[in-house]
Amino acid sequence: MAVLKKIRAATLVETLVASALVVLVFIVASASFNSIFQGVIKSNDQNFEARLQEITYQVNHSRLELPYSETTKQWEISVWKEAEVVWLEGRFLVNEQKNVELQLRTHE
């Protein structure tokens, strides 16, 4: 008959406190996930890196007229020739910490 033994019911205050704690945990978890995902989106520079490689290939195979400049919502890229040296400068606008300046090759 131990199965039929009554279980003491929780009071209304205990129920409200437990519900508030559960809601608080979900709010903190949601804020943490939101912060993590925003950081991932802001640091996603794969398209920028791919475009830099594409432009580098075009310059190395003389398929791009210099000087060249390209501006989008996400990046600014410039390529120019200075003293027989070709320079590439790229700036990732989404995350201001990503700047690239490369000496590609000397012109022959």
PDB file of N, CA and C in Angstrom:
ATOM      1  N   MET A   1       0.805  -1.184   0.000  1.00  0.00           N
ATOM      2  CA  MET A   1       0.000   0.000   0.000  1.00  0.00           C
ATOM      3  C   MET A   1       0.857   1.262   0.000  1.00  0.00           C
ATOM      4  N   ALA A   2       2.139   1.107  -0.160  1.00  0.00           N
ATOM      5  CA  ALA A   2       3.022   2.267  -0.192  1.00  0.00           C
ATOM      6  C   ALA A   2       2.771   3.097  -1.442  1.00  0.00           C
ATOM      7  N   VAL A   3       2.232   2.470  -2.481  1.00  0.00           N
ATOM      8  CA  VAL A   3       1.962   3.180  -3.722  1.00  0.00           C
ATOM      9  C   VAL A   3       0.845   4.195  -3.528  1.00  0.00           C
ATOM     10  N   LEU A   4      -0.091   3.890  -2.700  1.00  0.00           N
ATOM     11  CA  LEU A   4      -1.232   4.768  -2.487  1.00  0.00           C
ATOM     12  C   LEU A   4      -0.961   5.858  -1.452  1.00  0.00           C
ATOM     13  N   LYS A   5       0.232   5.898  -0.915  1.00  0.00           N
ATOM     14  CA  LYS A   5       0.577   6.893   0.085  1.00  0.00           C
ATOM     15  C   LYS A   5       0.519   8.284  -0.543  1.00  0.00           C
ATOM     16  N   LYS A   6      -0.074   9.215   0.165  1.00  0.00           N
ATOM     17  CA  LYS A   6      -0.236  10.566  -0.373  1.00  0.00           C
ATOM     18  C   LYS A   6       1.093  11.305  -0.390  1.00  0.00           C
ATOM     19  N   ILE A   7       1.309  12.080  -1.481  1.00  0.00           N
ATOM     20  CA  ILE A   7       2.494  12.924  -1.607  1.00  0.00           C
ATOM     21  C   ILE A   7       2.080  14.331  -1.212  1.00  0.00           C
ATOM     22  N   ARG A   8       2.904  14.984  -0.406  1.00  0.00           N
ATOM     23  CA  ARG A   8       2.582  16.326   0.062  1.00  0.00           C
ATOM     24  C   ARG A   8       2.606  17.287  -1.113  1.00  0.00           C
ATOM     25  N   ALA A   9       1.575  18.064  -1.270  1.00  0.00           N
ATOM     26  CA  ALA A   9       1.474  19.021  -2.366  1.00  0.00           C
ATOM     27  C   ALA A   9       2.312  20.255  -2.063  1.00  0.00           C
ATOM     28  N   ALA A  10       2.841  20.884  -3.138  1.00  0.00           N
ATOM     29  CA  ALA A  10       3.645  22.095  -2.980  1.00  0.00           C
ATOM     30  C   ALA A  10       2.714  23.285  -2.797  1.00  0.00           C
ATOM     31  N   THR A  11       3.206  24.253  -2.061  1.00  0.00           N
ATOM     32  CA  THR A  11       2.401  25.452  -1.847  1.00  0.00           C
ATOM     33  C   THR A  11       2.478  26.344  -3.077  1.00  0.00           C
ATOM     34  N   LEU A  12       1.603  27.323  -3.134  1.00  0.00           N
ATOM     35  CA  LEU A  12       1.561  28.243  -4.259  1.00  0.00           C
ATOM     36  C   LEU A  12       2.856  29.047  -4.366  1.00  0.00           C
ATOM     37  N   VAL A  13       3.424  29.458  -3.258  1.00  0.00           N
ATOM     38  CA  VAL A  13       4.668  30.237  -3.263  1.00  0.00           C
ATOM     39  C   VAL A  13       5.822  29.398  -3.815  1.00  0.00           C
ATOM     40  N   GLU A  14       5.902  28.143  -3.412  1.00  0.00           N
ATOM     41  CA  GLU A  14       6.966  27.279  -3.919  1.00  0.00           C
ATOM     42  C   GLU A  14       6.837  27.105  -5.436  1.00  0.00           C
ATOM     43  N   THR A  15       5.633  26.959  -5.915  1.00  0.00           N
ATOM     44  CA  THR A  15       5.391  26.805  -7.345  1.00  0.00           C
ATOM     45  C   THR A  15       5.791  28.068  -8.106  1.00  0.00           C
ATOM     46  N   LEU A  16       5.441  29.236  -7.595  1.00  0.00           N
ATOM     47  CA  LEU A  16       5.808  30.497  -8.251  1.00  0.00           C
ATOM     48  C   LEU A  16       7.318  30.713  -8.263  1.00  0.00           C
ATOM     49  N   VAL A  17       7.990  30.395  -7.172  1.00  0.00           N
ATOM     50  CA  VAL A  17       9.447  30.541  -7.113  1.00  0.00           C
ATOM     51  C   VAL A  17      10.119  29.600  -8.113  1.00  0.00           C
ATOM     52  N   ALA A  18       9.658  28.362  -8.176  1.00  0.00           N
ATOM     53  CA  ALA A  18      10.237  27.402  -9.129  1.00  0.00           C
ATOM     54  C   ALA A  18      10.009  27.859 -10.560  1.00  0.00           C
ATOM     55  N   SER A  19       8.812  28.365 -10.854  1.00  0.00           N
ATOM     56  CA  SER A  19       8.525  28.867 -12.208  1.00  0.00           C
ATOM     57  C   SER A  19       9.401  30.061 -12.547  1.00  0.00           C
ATOM     58  N   ALA A  20       9.596  30.956 -11.608  1.00  0.00           N
ATOM     59  CA  ALA A  20      10.445  32.128 -11.839  1.00  0.00           C
ATOM     60  C   ALA A  20      11.892  31.710 -12.103  1.00  0.00           C
ATOM     61  N   LEU A  21      12.385  30.723 -11.382  1.00  0.00           N
ATOM     62  CA  LEU A  21      13.754  30.245 -11.602  1.00  0.00           C
ATOM     63  C   LEU A  21      13.904  29.607 -12.989  1.00  0.00           C
ATOM     64  N   VAL A  22      12.919  28.838 -13.401  1.00  0.00           N
ATOM     65  CA  VAL A  22      12.969  28.216 -14.727  1.00  0.00           C
ATOM     66  C   VAL A  22      12.964  29.287 -15.811  1.00  0.00           C
ATOM     67  N   VAL A  23      12.110  30.294 -15.671  1.00  0.00           N
ATOM     68  CA  VAL A  23      12.062  31.388 -16.646  1.00  0.00           C
ATOM     69  C   VAL A  23      13.387  32.140 -16.674  1.00  0.00           C
ATOM     70  N   LEU A  24      13.974  32.392 -15.503  1.00  0.00           N
ATOM     71  CA  LEU A  24      15.256  33.097 -15.425  1.00  0.00           C
ATOM     72  C   LEU A  24      16.361  32.308 -16.130  1.00  0.00           C
ATOM     73  N   VAL A  25      16.405  31.006 -15.943  1.00  0.00           N
ATOM     74  CA  VAL A  25      17.408  30.171 -16.611  1.00  0.00           C
ATOM     75  C   VAL A  25      17.235  30.241 -18.127  1.00  0.00           C
ATOM     76  N   PHE A  26      16.006  30.183 -18.610  1.00  0.00           N
ATOM     77  CA  PHE A  26      15.775  30.270 -20.054  1.00  0.00           C
ATOM     78  C   PHE A  26      16.159  31.636 -20.611  1.00  0.00           C
ATOM     79  N   ILE A  27      15.932  32.704 -19.874  1.00  0.00           N
ATOM     80  CA  ILE A  27      16.315  34.046 -20.328  1.00  0.00           C
ATOM     81  C   ILE A  27      17.832  34.157 -20.446  1.00  0.00           C
ATOM     82  N   VAL A  28      18.547  33.676 -19.442  1.00  0.00           N
ATOM     83  CA  VAL A  28      20.016  33.735 -19.478  1.00  0.00           C
ATOM     84  C   VAL A  28      20.554  32.880 -20.622  1.00  0.00           C
ATOM     85  N   ALA A  29      20.000  31.686 -20.815  1.00  0.00           N
ATOM     86  CA  ALA A  29      20.454  30.820 -21.907  1.00  0.00           C
ATOM     87  C   ALA A  29      20.172  31.449 -23.263  1.00  0.00           C
ATOM     88  N   SER A  30      19.006  32.040 -23.408  1.00  0.00           N
ATOM     89  CA  SER A  30      18.655  32.695 -24.671  1.00  0.00           C
ATOM     90  C   SER A  30      19.587  33.863 -24.973  1.00  0.00           C
ATOM     91  N   ALA A  31      19.889  34.670 -23.968  1.00  0.00           N
ATOM     92  CA  ALA A  31      20.808  35.798 -24.171  1.00  0.00           C
ATOM     93  C   ALA A  31      22.211  35.309 -24.545  1.00  0.00           C
ATOM     94  N   SER A  32      22.651  34.230 -23.923  1.00  0.00           N
ATOM     95  CA  SER A  32      23.979  33.681 -24.238  1.00  0.00           C
ATOM     96  C   SER A  32      24.038  33.171 -25.679  1.00  0.00           C
ATOM     97  N   PHE A  33      23.021  32.410 -26.097  1.00  0.00           N
ATOM     98  CA  PHE A  33      22.993  31.911 -27.468  1.00  0.00           C
ATOM     99  C   PHE A  33      22.924  33.052 -28.478  1.00  0.00           C
ATOM    100  N   ASN A  34      22.156  34.075 -28.174  1.00  0.00           N
ATOM    101  CA  ASN A  34      22.039  35.223 -29.068  1.00  0.00           C
ATOM    102  C   ASN A  34      23.394  35.905 -29.241  1.00  0.00           C
ATOM    103  N   SER A  35      24.111  36.084 -28.154  1.00  0.00           N
ATOM    104  CA  SER A  35      25.431  36.714 -28.223  1.00  0.00           C
ATOM    105  C   SER A  35      26.410  35.868 -29.035  1.00  0.00           C
ATOM    106  N   ILE A  36      26.389  34.576 -28.842  1.00  0.00           N
ATOM    107  CA  ILE A  36      27.290  33.674 -29.576  1.00  0.00           C
ATOM    108  C   ILE A  36      26.988  33.716 -31.068  1.00  0.00           C
ATOM    109  N   PHE A  37      25.717  33.628 -31.434  1.00  0.00           N
ATOM    110  CA  PHE A  37      25.349  33.610 -32.848  1.00  0.00           C
ATOM    111  C   PHE A  37      25.644  34.942 -33.534  1.00  0.00           C
ATOM    112  N   GLN A  38      25.478  36.053 -32.832  1.00  0.00           N
ATOM    113  CA  GLN A  38      25.822  37.348 -33.424  1.00  0.00           C
ATOM    114  C   GLN A  38      27.319  37.441 -33.688  1.00  0.00           C
ATOM    115  N   GLY A  39      28.125  36.915 -32.773  1.00  0.00           N
ATOM    116  CA  GLY A  39      29.567  36.902 -32.975  1.00  0.00           C
ATOM    117  C   GLY A  39      29.980  36.058 -34.155  1.00  0.00           C
ATOM    118  N   VAL A  40      29.317  34.931 -34.346  1.00  0.00           N
ATOM    119  CA  VAL A  40      29.625  34.055 -35.475  1.00  0.00           C
ATOM    120  C   VAL A  40      29.260  34.738 -36.788  1.00  0.00           C
ATOM    121  N   ILE A  41      28.124  35.395 -36.823  1.00  0.00           N
ATOM    122  CA  ILE A  41      27.693  36.069 -38.045  1.00  0.00           C
ATOM    123  C   ILE A  41      28.621  37.225 -38.385  1.00  0.00           C
ATOM    124  N   LYS A  42      29.045  37.999 -37.390  1.00  0.00           N
ATOM    125  CA  LYS A  42      29.920  39.140 -37.652  1.00  0.00           C
ATOM    126  C   LYS A  42      31.314  38.717 -38.092  1.00  0.00           C
ATOM    127  N   SER A  43      31.775  37.572 -37.631  1.00  0.00           N
ATOM    128  CA  SER A  43      33.126  37.148 -37.992  1.00  0.00           C
ATOM    129  C   SER A  43      33.161  36.226 -39.208  1.00  0.00           C
ATOM    130  N   ASN A  44      32.046  36.021 -39.870  1.00  0.00           N
ATOM    131  CA  ASN A  44      31.999  35.158 -41.048  1.00  0.00           C
ATOM    132  C   ASN A  44      32.519  35.930 -42.260  1.00  0.00           C
ATOM    133  N   ASP A  45      33.789  35.742 -42.556  1.00  0.00           N
ATOM    134  CA  ASP A  45      34.429  36.473 -43.648  1.00  0.00           C
ATOM    135  C   ASP A  45      34.873  35.537 -44.778  1.00  0.00           C
ATOM    136  N   GLN A  46      34.205  34.419 -44.933  1.00  0.00           N
ATOM    137  CA  GLN A  46      34.596  33.456 -45.967  1.00  0.00           C
ATOM    138  C   GLN A  46      34.412  34.029 -47.369  1.00  0.00           C
ATOM    139  N   ASN A  47      33.327  34.757 -47.605  1.00  0.00           N
ATOM    140  CA  ASN A  47      33.112  35.354 -48.930  1.00  0.00           C
ATOM    141  C   ASN A  47      34.197  36.385 -49.245  1.00  0.00           C
ATOM    142  N   PHE A  48      34.595  37.159 -48.242  1.00  0.00           N
ATOM    143  CA  PHE A  48      35.656  38.151 -48.406  1.00  0.00           C
ATOM    144  C   PHE A  48      36.973  37.465 -48.764  1.00  0.00           C
ATOM    145  N   GLU A  49      37.324  36.434 -48.030  1.00  0.00           N
ATOM    146  CA  GLU A  49      38.567  35.695 -48.303  1.00  0.00           C
ATOM    147  C   GLU A  49      38.526  35.061 -49.695  1.00  0.00           C
ATOM    148  N   ALA A  50      37.380  34.524 -50.089  1.00  0.00           N
ATOM    149  CA  ALA A  50      37.257  33.912 -51.414  1.00  0.00           C
ATOM    150  C   ALA A  50      37.418  34.966 -52.502  1.00  0.00           C
ATOM    151  N   ARG A  51      36.845  36.143 -52.297  1.00  0.00           N
ATOM    152  CA  ARG A  51      36.963  37.220 -53.289  1.00  0.00           C
ATOM    153  C   ARG A  51      38.411  37.702 -53.394  1.00  0.00           C
ATOM    154  N   LEU A  52      39.111  37.791 -52.264  1.00  0.00           N
ATOM    155  CA  LEU A  52      40.529  38.172 -52.304  1.00  0.00           C
ATOM    156  C   LEU A  52      41.341  37.154 -53.100  1.00  0.00           C
ATOM    157  N   GLN A  53      41.075  35.884 -52.905  1.00  0.00           N
ATOM    158  CA  GLN A  53      41.800  34.850 -53.651  1.00  0.00           C
ATOM    159  C   GLN A  53      41.475  34.920 -55.138  1.00  0.00           C
ATOM    160  N   GLU A  54      40.226  35.202 -55.457  1.00  0.00           N
ATOM    161  CA  GLU A  54      39.828  35.319 -56.860  1.00  0.00           C
ATOM    162  C   GLU A  54      40.529  36.499 -57.536  1.00  0.00           C
ATOM    163  N   ILE A  55      40.577  37.624 -56.865  1.00  0.00           N
ATOM    164  CA  ILE A  55      41.242  38.804 -57.424  1.00  0.00           C
ATOM    165  C   ILE A  55      42.744  38.562 -57.535  1.00  0.00           C
ATOM    166  N   THR A  56      43.332  37.899 -56.556  1.00  0.00           N
ATOM    167  CA  THR A  56      44.757  37.567 -56.616  1.00  0.00           C
ATOM    168  C   THR A  56      45.051  36.694 -57.827  1.00  0.00           C
ATOM    169  N   TYR A  57      44.209  35.714 -58.074  1.00  0.00           N
ATOM    170  CA  TYR A  57      44.377  34.857 -59.245  1.00  0.00           C
ATOM    171  C   TYR A  57      44.284  35.683 -60.534  1.00  0.00           C
ATOM    172  N   GLN A  58      43.284  36.562 -60.607  1.00  0.00           N
ATOM    173  CA  GLN A  58      43.113  37.387 -61.803  1.00  0.00           C
ATOM    174  C   GLN A  58      44.310  38.297 -62.039  1.00  0.00           C
ATOM    175  N   VAL A  59      44.863  38.862 -60.989  1.00  0.00           N
ATOM    176  CA  VAL A  59      46.039  39.730 -61.137  1.00  0.00           C
ATOM    177  C   VAL A  59      47.241  38.912 -61.585  1.00  0.00           C
ATOM    178  N   ASN A  60      47.453  37.755 -60.961  1.00  0.00           N
ATOM    179  CA  ASN A  60      48.615  36.925 -61.296  1.00  0.00           C
ATOM    180  C   ASN A  60      48.561  36.387 -62.718  1.00  0.00           C
ATOM    181  N   HIS A  61      47.377  36.291 -63.301  1.00  0.00           N
ATOM    182  CA  HIS A  61      47.239  35.792 -64.666  1.00  0.00           C
ATOM    183  C   HIS A  61      46.842  36.896 -65.638  1.00  0.00           C
ATOM    184  N   SER A  62      47.077  38.144 -65.248  1.00  0.00           N
ATOM    185  CA  SER A  62      46.849  39.333 -66.090  1.00  0.00           C
ATOM    186  C   SER A  62      45.442  39.392 -66.673  1.00  0.00           C
ATOM    187  N   ARG A  63      44.443  39.088 -65.854  1.00  0.00           N
ATOM    188  CA  ARG A  63      43.054  39.137 -66.299  1.00  0.00           C
ATOM    189  C   ARG A  63      42.285  40.286 -65.649  1.00  0.00           C
ATOM    190  N   LEU A  64      43.014  41.184 -65.007  1.00  0.00           N
ATOM    191  CA  LEU A  64      42.377  42.300 -64.317  1.00  0.00           C
ATOM    192  C   LEU A  64      43.131  43.572 -64.684  1.00  0.00           C
ATOM    193  N   GLU A  65      42.383  44.567 -65.140  1.00  0.00           N
ATOM    194  CA  GLU A  65      43.017  45.836 -65.498  1.00  0.00           C
ATOM    195  C   GLU A  65      43.264  46.654 -64.237  1.00  0.00           C
ATOM    196  N   LEU A  66      44.471  47.183 -64.144  1.00  0.00           N
ATOM    197  CA  LEU A  66      44.850  47.967 -62.967  1.00  0.00           C
ATOM    198  C   LEU A  66      44.797  49.451 -63.288  1.00  0.00           C
ATOM    199  N   PRO A  67      44.458  50.296 -62.388  1.00  0.00           N
ATOM    200  CA  PRO A  67      44.013  50.032 -61.017  1.00  0.00           C
ATOM    201  C   PRO A  67      42.590  49.495 -60.997  1.00  0.00           C
ATOM    202  N   TYR A  68      42.294  48.715 -59.956  1.00  0.00           N
ATOM    203  CA  TYR A  68      40.980  48.096 -59.799  1.00  0.00           C
ATOM    204  C   TYR A  68      40.456  48.414 -58.413  1.00  0.00           C
ATOM    205  N   SER A  69      39.169  48.694 -58.327  1.00  0.00           N
ATOM    206  CA  SER A  69      38.542  48.984 -57.039  1.00  0.00           C
ATOM    207  C   SER A  69      37.162  48.355 -57.006  1.00  0.00           C
ATOM    208  N   GLU A  70      36.799  47.825 -55.850  1.00  0.00           N
ATOM    209  CA  GLU A  70      35.506  47.163 -55.683  1.00  0.00           C
ATOM    210  C   GLU A  70      34.982  47.479 -54.285  1.00  0.00           C
ATOM    211  N   THR A  71      33.739  47.933 -54.211  1.00  0.00           N
ATOM    212  CA  THR A  71      33.120  48.242 -52.921  1.00  0.00           C
ATOM    213  C   THR A  71      31.742  47.595 -52.864  1.00  0.00           C
ATOM    214  N   THR A  72      31.494  46.839 -51.806  1.00  0.00           N
ATOM    215  CA  THR A  72      30.182  46.258 -51.541  1.00  0.00           C
ATOM    216  C   THR A  72      29.770  46.641 -50.121  1.00  0.00           C
ATOM    217  N   LYS A  73      28.639  46.121 -49.679  1.00  0.00           N
ATOM    218  CA  LYS A  73      28.212  46.391 -48.306  1.00  0.00           C
ATOM    219  C   LYS A  73      29.127  45.734 -47.291  1.00  0.00           C
ATOM    220  N   GLN A  74      29.825  44.682 -47.711  1.00  0.00           N
ATOM    221  CA  GLN A  74      30.641  43.911 -46.777  1.00  0.00           C
ATOM    222  C   GLN A  74      32.132  44.210 -46.851  1.00  0.00           C
ATOM    223  N   TRP A  75      32.631  44.679 -47.991  1.00  0.00           N
ATOM    224  CA  TRP A  75      34.073  44.891 -48.101  1.00  0.00           C
ATOM    225  C   TRP A  75      34.412  45.971 -49.108  1.00  0.00           C
ATOM    226  N   GLU A  76      35.664  46.433 -49.000  1.00  0.00           N
ATOM    227  CA  GLU A  76      36.279  47.329 -49.984  1.00  0.00           C
ATOM    228  C   GLU A  76      37.604  46.689 -50.389  1.00  0.00           C
ATOM    229  N   ILE A  77      37.822  46.588 -51.704  1.00  0.00           N
ATOM    230  CA  ILE A  77      39.057  45.995 -52.213  1.00  0.00           C
ATOM    231  C   ILE A  77      39.624  46.924 -53.273  1.00  0.00           C
ATOM    232  N   SER A  78      40.936  47.178 -53.178  1.00  0.00           N
ATOM    233  CA  SER A  78      41.633  48.002 -54.164  1.00  0.00           C
ATOM    234  C   SER A  78      42.904  47.287 -54.601  1.00  0.00           C
ATOM    235  N   VAL A  79      43.190  47.376 -55.895  1.00  0.00           N
ATOM    236  CA  VAL A  79      44.425  46.810 -56.443  1.00  0.00           C
ATOM    237  C   VAL A  79      45.052  47.888 -57.310  1.00  0.00           C
ATOM    238  N   TRP A  80      46.357  48.133 -57.112  1.00  0.00           N
ATOM    239  CA  TRP A  80      47.035  49.155 -57.896  1.00  0.00           C
ATOM    240  C   TRP A  80      48.500  48.766 -58.086  1.00  0.00           C
ATOM    241  N   LYS A  81      49.096  49.432 -59.044  1.00  0.00           N
ATOM    242  CA  LYS A  81      50.503  49.184 -59.367  1.00  0.00           C
ATOM    243  C   LYS A  81      51.299  50.405 -58.926  1.00  0.00           C
ATOM    244  N   GLU A  82      52.360  50.149 -58.188  1.00  0.00           N
ATOM    245  CA  GLU A  82      53.195  51.236 -57.684  1.00  0.00           C
ATOM    246  C   GLU A  82      54.656  50.801 -57.800  1.00  0.00           C
ATOM    247  N   ALA A  83      55.415  51.509 -58.588  1.00  0.00           N
ATOM    248  CA  ALA A  83      56.845  51.214 -58.775  1.00  0.00           C
ATOM    249  C   ALA A  83      57.069  49.761 -59.183  1.00  0.00           C
ATOM    250  N   GLU A  84      56.339  49.329 -60.203  1.00  0.00           N
ATOM    251  CA  GLU A  84      56.446  47.987 -60.757  1.00  0.00           C
ATOM    252  C   GLU A  84      56.043  46.881 -59.781  1.00  0.00           C
ATOM    253  N   VAL A  85      55.355  47.231 -58.702  1.00  0.00           N
ATOM    254  CA  VAL A  85      54.853  46.250 -57.738  1.00  0.00           C
ATOM    255  C   VAL A  85      53.332  46.380 -57.681  1.00  0.00           C
ATOM    256  N   VAL A  86      52.641  45.246 -57.697  1.00  0.00           N
ATOM    257  CA  VAL A  86      51.177  45.252 -57.608  1.00  0.00           C
ATOM    258  C   VAL A  86      50.772  45.049 -56.150  1.00  0.00           C
ATOM    259  N   TRP A  87      49.937  45.946 -55.656  1.00  0.00           N
ATOM    260  CA  TRP A  87      49.467  45.905 -54.269  1.00  0.00           C
ATOM    261  C   TRP A  87      47.981  45.620 -54.237  1.00  0.00           C
ATOM    262  N   LEU A  88      47.558  44.834 -53.256  1.00  0.00           N
ATOM    263  CA  LEU A  88      46.145  44.569 -53.011  1.00  0.00           C
ATOM    264  C   LEU A  88      45.836  44.990 -51.578  1.00  0.00           C
ATOM    265  N   GLU A  89      44.797  45.776 -51.435  1.00  0.00           N
ATOM    266  CA  GLU A  89      44.367  46.187 -50.102  1.00  0.00           C
ATOM    267  C   GLU A  89      42.886  45.852 -49.954  1.00  0.00           C
ATOM    268  N   GLY A  90      42.535  45.152 -48.893  1.00  0.00           N
ATOM    269  CA  GLY A  90      41.152  44.777 -48.655  1.00  0.00           C
ATOM    270  C   GLY A  90      40.737  45.133 -47.242  1.00  0.00           C
ATOM    271  N   ARG A  91      39.502  45.566 -47.107  1.00  0.00           N
ATOM    272  CA  ARG A  91      38.963  45.914 -45.788  1.00  0.00           C
ATOM    273  C   ARG A  91      37.588  45.282 -45.637  1.00  0.00           C
ATOM    274  N   PHE A  92      37.423  44.467 -44.602  1.00  0.00           N
ATOM    275  CA  PHE A  92      36.156  43.816 -44.303  1.00  0.00           C
ATOM    276  C   PHE A  92      35.345  44.774 -43.443  1.00  0.00           C
ATOM    277  N   LEU A  93      34.219  45.273 -43.968  1.00  0.00           N
ATOM    278  CA  LEU A  93      33.466  46.331 -43.310  1.00  0.00           C
ATOM    279  C   LEU A  93      32.559  45.833 -42.191  1.00  0.00           C
ATOM    280  N   VAL A  94      32.165  44.571 -42.228  1.00  0.00           N
ATOM    281  CA  VAL A  94      31.268  44.042 -41.203  1.00  0.00           C
ATOM    282  C   VAL A  94      31.977  44.004 -39.855  1.00  0.00           C
ATOM    283  N   ASN A  95      33.215  43.571 -39.870  1.00  0.00           N
ATOM    284  CA  ASN A  95      34.031  43.504 -38.666  1.00  0.00           C
ATOM    285  C   ASN A  95      35.283  44.329 -38.940  1.00  0.00           C
ATOM    286  N   GLU A  96      35.366  45.497 -38.386  1.00  0.00           N
ATOM    287  CA  GLU A  96      36.426  46.463 -38.720  1.00  0.00           C
ATOM    288  C   GLU A  96      37.836  45.964 -38.405  1.00  0.00           C
ATOM    289  N   GLN A  97      37.965  44.814 -37.771  1.00  0.00           N
ATOM    290  CA  GLN A  97      39.287  44.326 -37.383  1.00  0.00           C
ATOM    291  C   GLN A  97      40.008  43.598 -38.518  1.00  0.00           C
ATOM    292  N   LYS A  98      39.328  43.363 -39.632  1.00  0.00           N
ATOM    293  CA  LYS A  98      39.918  42.583 -40.724  1.00  0.00           C
ATOM    294  C   LYS A  98      40.395  43.510 -41.837  1.00  0.00           C
ATOM    295  N   ASN A  99      41.700  43.764 -41.902  1.00  0.00           N
ATOM    296  CA  ASN A  99      42.300  44.554 -42.966  1.00  0.00           C
ATOM    297  C   ASN A  99      43.445  43.745 -43.557  1.00  0.00           C
ATOM    298  N   VAL A 100      43.552  43.766 -44.886  1.00  0.00           N
ATOM    299  CA  VAL A 100      44.574  42.988 -45.583  1.00  0.00           C
ATOM    300  C   VAL A 100      45.310  43.899 -46.541  1.00  0.00           C
ATOM    301  N   GLU A 101      46.637  43.834 -46.533  1.00  0.00           N
ATOM    302  CA  GLU A 101      47.436  44.531 -47.540  1.00  0.00           C
ATOM    303  C   GLU A 101      48.526  43.567 -47.997  1.00  0.00           C
ATOM    304  N   LEU A 102      48.525  43.265 -49.297  1.00  0.00           N
ATOM    305  CA  LEU A 102      49.452  42.272 -49.841  1.00  0.00           C
ATOM    306  C   LEU A 102      50.229  42.824 -51.020  1.00  0.00           C
ATOM    307  N   GLN A 103      51.473  42.415 -51.136  1.00  0.00           N
ATOM    308  CA  GLN A 103      52.259  42.661 -52.349  1.00  0.00           C
ATOM    309  C   GLN A 103      52.100  41.401 -53.184  1.00  0.00           C
ATOM    310  N   LEU A 104      51.427  41.533 -54.333  1.00  0.00           N
ATOM    311  CA  LEU A 104      51.091  40.340 -55.115  1.00  0.00           C
ATOM    312  C   LEU A 104      52.246  39.858 -55.971  1.00  0.00           C
ATOM    313  N   ARG A 105      52.763  40.711 -56.837  1.00  0.00           N
ATOM    314  CA  ARG A 105      53.881  40.299 -57.693  1.00  0.00           C
ATOM    315  C   ARG A 105      54.480  41.538 -58.327  1.00  0.00           C
ATOM    316  N   THR A 106      55.660  41.396 -58.854  1.00  0.00           N
ATOM    317  CA  THR A 106      56.260  42.499 -59.602  1.00  0.00           C
ATOM    318  C   THR A 106      55.887  42.336 -61.050  1.00  0.00           C
ATOM    319  N   HIS A 107      55.636  43.459 -61.697  1.00  0.00           N
ATOM    320  CA  HIS A 107      55.296  43.434 -63.115  1.00  0.00           C
ATOM    321  C   HIS A 107      56.559  43.269 -63.945  1.00  0.00           C
ATOM    322  N   GLU A 108      56.458  42.465 -64.973  1.00  0.00           N
ATOM    323  CA  GLU A 108      57.638  42.224 -65.825  1.00  0.00           C
ATOM    324  C   GLU A 108      57.495  42.920 -67.143  1.00  0.00           C
TER     325      GLU A 108
END
